[in-house]
């Protein structure tokens, strides 16, 4: 949602996918698809696939594999996937905090570390509304990202922003 409409306004054909109908309700120019991401199987392959919201950081290895396989299934050979992750090292270094960005307050609380897994609560506040989500994540450095991508038929190309939170993936040679 945060990227679908701005990209569509720029004239790009955009298909937005979410398993929450409320998240799709705001789409006006982008095509909305209500689906579970792991089960998603559109009849279309795309030049670009954006996977935002830290899906690849989740501690659920099966979910990460399923999500990356969905990305590959919908990416044309030669296409580009942009995947968002937490900055490498974030799981070990993050602390309880609160910050505001683009009018949204993000508050991270209740941090619990067990081995290489961080479980925490994030609270979002915007325009008098709020929502909380409990999540569990593992650190995802470039080497681990390469392994996960390769298992799904993708090739890690690079981290391309200063915080290394955005990763470029391409279909692996000889892939689907």
mmCIF file of C-alpha atoms in Angstrom:
data_model
loop_
_atom_site.group_PDB
_atom_site.id
_atom_site.type_symbol
_atom_site.label_atom_id
_atom_site.label_comp_id
_atom_site.label_asym_id
_atom_site.label_seq_id
_atom_site.Cartn_x
_atom_site.Cartn_y
_atom_site.Cartn_z
ATOM 1 C CA UNK A 1 0.000 0.000 0.000
ATOM 2 C CA UNK A 2 2.699 2.502 0.871
ATOM 3 C CA UNK A 3 4.281 2.030 -2.566
ATOM 4 C CA UNK A 4 1.464 0.669 -4.746
ATOM 5 C CA UNK A 5 -0.513 3.867 -5.203
ATOM 6 C CA UNK A 6 2.503 6.186 -5.619
ATOM 7 C CA UNK A 7 3.909 3.864 -8.303
ATOM 8 C CA UNK A 8 0.512 3.615 -10.014
ATOM 9 C CA UNK A 9 0.182 7.422 -9.968
ATOM 10 C CA UNK A 10 3.489 7.568 -11.838
ATOM 11 C CA UNK A 11 1.912 5.454 -14.580
ATOM 12 C CA UNK A 12 3.301 2.024 -13.674
ATOM 13 C CA UNK A 13 0.925 -0.947 -13.845
ATOM 14 C CA UNK A 14 0.764 -2.189 -10.238
ATOM 15 C CA UNK A 15 -0.787 -5.234 -8.620
ATOM 16 C CA UNK A 16 -0.977 -5.003 -4.833
ATOM 17 C CA UNK A 17 -1.358 -8.198 -2.784
ATOM 18 C CA UNK A 18 -2.391 -8.472 0.868
ATOM 19 C CA UNK A 19 -4.247 -10.962 3.046
ATOM 20 C CA UNK A 20 -6.056 -8.115 4.850
ATOM 21 C CA UNK A 21 -8.915 -6.565 2.847
ATOM 22 C CA UNK A 22 -8.570 -3.339 4.860
ATOM 23 C CA UNK A 23 -5.043 -2.887 3.529
ATOM 24 C CA UNK A 24 -6.314 -3.147 -0.041
ATOM 25 C CA UNK A 25 -9.290 -0.812 0.446
ATOM 26 C CA UNK A 26 -7.213 2.334 -0.150
ATOM 27 C CA UNK A 27 -5.986 1.208 -3.580
ATOM 28 C CA UNK A 28 -7.550 3.280 -6.348
ATOM 29 C CA UNK A 29 -5.201 2.913 -9.322
ATOM 30 C CA UNK A 30 -3.426 -0.317 -8.447
ATOM 31 C CA UNK A 31 -5.106 -3.694 -8.949
ATOM 32 C CA UNK A 32 -5.969 -5.194 -5.558
ATOM 33 C CA UNK A 33 -5.559 -8.933 -4.948
ATOM 34 C CA UNK A 34 -6.751 -10.398 -1.661
ATOM 35 C CA UNK A 35 -4.632 -13.509 -1.060
ATOM 36 C CA UNK A 36 -2.219 -15.245 1.241
ATOM 37 C CA UNK A 37 1.225 -14.522 -0.180
ATOM 38 C CA UNK A 38 2.539 -18.097 0.044
ATOM 39 C CA UNK A 39 -0.504 -19.477 -1.815
ATOM 40 C CA UNK A 40 -0.500 -16.682 -4.409
ATOM 41 C CA UNK A 41 -0.269 -17.963 -7.973
ATOM 42 C CA UNK A 42 -1.301 -15.312 -10.491
ATOM 43 C CA UNK A 43 -1.254 -16.147 -14.178
ATOM 44 C CA UNK A 44 1.146 -13.265 -14.694
ATOM 45 C CA UNK A 45 4.876 -12.818 -14.377
ATOM 46 C CA UNK A 46 6.220 -9.354 -13.690
ATOM 47 C CA UNK A 47 9.342 -7.387 -14.610
ATOM 48 C CA UNK A 48 9.594 -6.267 -10.981
ATOM 49 C CA UNK A 49 8.337 -7.657 -7.691
ATOM 50 C CA UNK A 50 8.526 -5.653 -4.464
ATOM 51 C CA UNK A 51 8.465 -7.569 -1.189
ATOM 52 C CA UNK A 52 8.234 -5.004 1.585
ATOM 53 C CA UNK A 53 7.500 -5.267 5.327
ATOM 54 C CA UNK A 54 10.305 -7.577 6.424
ATOM 55 C CA UNK A 55 8.719 -10.891 5.360
ATOM 56 C CA UNK A 56 12.176 -12.397 4.915
ATOM 57 C CA UNK A 57 13.258 -11.629 8.495
ATOM 58 C CA UNK A 58 10.547 -13.708 10.144
ATOM 59 C CA UNK A 59 11.741 -16.512 12.402
ATOM 60 C CA UNK A 60 9.431 -18.943 10.550
ATOM 61 C CA UNK A 61 11.830 -20.525 8.013
ATOM 62 C CA UNK A 62 8.977 -22.237 6.116
ATOM 63 C CA UNK A 63 7.207 -18.912 5.643
ATOM 64 C CA UNK A 64 10.392 -17.236 4.382
ATOM 65 C CA UNK A 65 10.948 -20.048 1.876
ATOM 66 C CA UNK A 66 7.324 -19.894 0.733
ATOM 67 C CA UNK A 67 7.390 -16.126 0.308
ATOM 68 C CA UNK A 68 10.610 -16.188 -1.718
ATOM 69 C CA UNK A 69 9.244 -18.999 -3.904
ATOM 70 C CA UNK A 70 6.166 -16.835 -4.533
ATOM 71 C CA UNK A 71 8.442 -13.969 -5.545
ATOM 72 C CA UNK A 72 10.286 -16.252 -7.991
ATOM 73 C CA UNK A 73 7.031 -17.699 -9.352
ATOM 74 C CA UNK A 74 5.844 -14.195 -10.281
ATOM 75 C CA UNK A 75 9.134 -12.801 -11.591
ATOM 76 C CA UNK A 76 9.987 -12.925 -15.288
ATOM 77 C CA UNK A 77 13.385 -14.297 -16.246
ATOM 78 C CA UNK A 78 15.627 -11.236 -16.221
ATOM 79 C CA UNK A 79 13.271 -9.464 -13.800
ATOM 80 C CA UNK A 80 14.195 -7.754 -10.560
ATOM 81 C CA UNK A 81 12.865 -8.360 -7.050
ATOM 82 C CA UNK A 82 13.404 -5.758 -4.345
ATOM 83 C CA UNK A 83 13.153 -7.258 -0.879
ATOM 84 C CA UNK A 84 13.037 -5.304 2.382
ATOM 85 C CA UNK A 85 14.758 -6.641 5.479
ATOM 86 C CA UNK A 86 15.894 -5.196 8.809
ATOM 87 C CA UNK A 87 19.462 -3.875 8.733
ATOM 88 C CA UNK A 88 21.969 -6.706 9.248
ATOM 89 C CA UNK A 89 22.772 -6.870 12.964
ATOM 90 C CA UNK A 90 19.465 -5.225 13.991
ATOM 91 C CA UNK A 91 18.193 -8.277 15.899
ATOM 92 C CA UNK A 92 21.133 -8.100 18.324
ATOM 93 C CA UNK A 93 21.366 -4.317 18.562
ATOM 94 C CA UNK A 94 17.809 -2.947 18.613
ATOM 95 C CA UNK A 95 16.373 -1.548 21.832
ATOM 96 C CA UNK A 96 12.961 -0.408 22.985
ATOM 97 C CA UNK A 97 12.294 2.814 21.137
ATOM 98 C CA UNK A 98 9.752 5.168 19.647
ATOM 99 C CA UNK A 99 10.090 7.219 16.476
ATOM 100 C CA UNK A 100 7.922 9.046 13.987
ATOM 101 C CA UNK A 101 8.147 8.827 10.209
ATOM 102 C CA UNK A 102 5.700 10.200 7.634
ATOM 103 C CA UNK A 103 3.149 10.982 10.336
ATOM 104 C CA UNK A 104 3.201 7.474 11.811
ATOM 105 C CA UNK A 105 4.539 6.799 15.319
ATOM 106 C CA UNK A 106 6.343 3.439 15.652
ATOM 107 C CA UNK A 107 6.936 2.137 19.187
ATOM 108 C CA UNK A 108 8.999 -1.014 19.755
ATOM 109 C CA UNK A 109 8.521 -2.700 23.158
ATOM 110 C CA UNK A 110 8.630 -6.015 25.037
ATOM 111 C CA UNK A 111 11.871 -7.251 23.463
ATOM 112 C CA UNK A 112 12.749 -10.865 24.235
ATOM 113 C CA UNK A 113 15.832 -12.552 22.779
ATOM 114 C CA UNK A 114 16.156 -16.332 22.733
ATOM 115 C CA UNK A 115 19.242 -17.489 20.885
ATOM 116 C CA UNK A 116 19.218 -15.836 17.457
ATOM 117 C CA UNK A 117 15.489 -14.971 17.599
ATOM 118 C CA UNK A 118 14.086 -11.617 18.710
ATOM 119 C CA UNK A 119 10.414 -11.431 19.684
ATOM 120 C CA UNK A 120 8.968 -7.960 20.228
ATOM 121 C CA UNK A 121 5.841 -5.836 19.931
ATOM 122 C CA UNK A 122 5.480 -2.966 17.479
ATOM 123 C CA UNK A 123 2.763 -0.365 17.944
ATOM 124 C CA UNK A 124 1.681 1.882 15.063
ATOM 125 C CA UNK A 125 -0.173 5.139 15.715
ATOM 126 C CA UNK A 126 -1.590 7.348 12.985
ATOM 127 C CA UNK A 127 -4.312 9.970 12.949
ATOM 128 C CA UNK A 128 -5.841 8.799 16.253
ATOM 129 C CA UNK A 129 -5.753 5.121 15.231
ATOM 130 C CA UNK A 130 -3.424 2.465 16.598
ATOM 131 C CA UNK A 131 -2.564 -1.173 16.072
ATOM 132 C CA UNK A 132 -0.108 -3.569 17.705
ATOM 133 C CA UNK A 133 1.649 -6.603 16.330
ATOM 134 C CA UNK A 134 3.814 -9.183 18.084
ATOM 135 C CA UNK A 135 6.544 -10.588 15.821
ATOM 136 C CA UNK A 136 9.599 -12.867 15.882
ATOM 137 C CA UNK A 137 12.605 -12.306 13.613
ATOM 138 C CA UNK A 138 16.098 -13.585 12.894
ATOM 139 C CA UNK A 139 19.031 -11.541 11.667
ATOM 140 C CA UNK A 140 19.451 -11.738 7.912
ATOM 141 C CA UNK A 141 22.917 -10.796 6.691
ATOM 142 C CA UNK A 142 23.995 -10.977 3.039
ATOM 143 C CA UNK A 143 25.310 -14.552 3.311
ATOM 144 C CA UNK A 144 22.053 -15.846 4.809
ATOM 145 C CA UNK A 145 20.055 -13.858 2.232
ATOM 146 C CA UNK A 146 22.087 -15.552 -0.538
ATOM 147 C CA UNK A 147 21.263 -19.008 0.898
ATOM 148 C CA UNK A 148 17.546 -18.311 1.245
ATOM 149 C CA UNK A 149 17.344 -16.761 -2.216
ATOM 150 C CA UNK A 150 19.201 -19.664 -3.854
ATOM 151 C CA UNK A 151 16.838 -22.208 -2.263
ATOM 152 C CA UNK A 152 13.948 -20.363 -3.933
ATOM 153 C CA UNK A 153 15.587 -20.115 -7.383
ATOM 154 C CA UNK A 154 16.781 -16.537 -6.921
ATOM 155 C CA UNK A 155 20.222 -14.928 -7.001
ATOM 156 C CA UNK A 156 21.293 -12.259 -4.511
ATOM 157 C CA UNK A 157 22.683 -9.270 -6.396
ATOM 158 C CA UNK A 158 23.286 -6.529 -3.857
ATOM 159 C CA UNK A 159 22.117 -4.467 -0.955
ATOM 160 C CA UNK A 160 21.615 -1.078 -2.505
ATOM 161 C CA UNK A 161 20.740 1.499 0.120
ATOM 162 C CA UNK A 162 22.909 2.891 2.933
ATOM 163 C CA UNK A 163 21.170 0.887 5.690
ATOM 164 C CA UNK A 164 21.367 -2.300 3.578
ATOM 165 C CA UNK A 165 17.636 -2.853 4.145
ATOM 166 C CA UNK A 166 16.785 -3.151 0.449
ATOM 167 C CA UNK A 167 18.132 -6.159 -1.425
ATOM 168 C CA UNK A 168 18.076 -6.856 -5.166
ATOM 169 C CA UNK A 169 17.335 -10.425 -6.259
ATOM 170 C CA UNK A 170 17.138 -11.854 -9.772
ATOM 171 C CA UNK A 171 16.059 -15.257 -11.089
ATOM 172 C CA UNK A 172 18.902 -17.753 -10.839
ATOM 173 C CA UNK A 173 20.385 -19.037 -14.096
ATOM 174 C CA UNK A 174 18.617 -22.203 -15.161
ATOM 175 C CA UNK A 175 15.709 -21.399 -12.811
ATOM 176 C CA UNK A 176 11.992 -21.778 -13.459
#
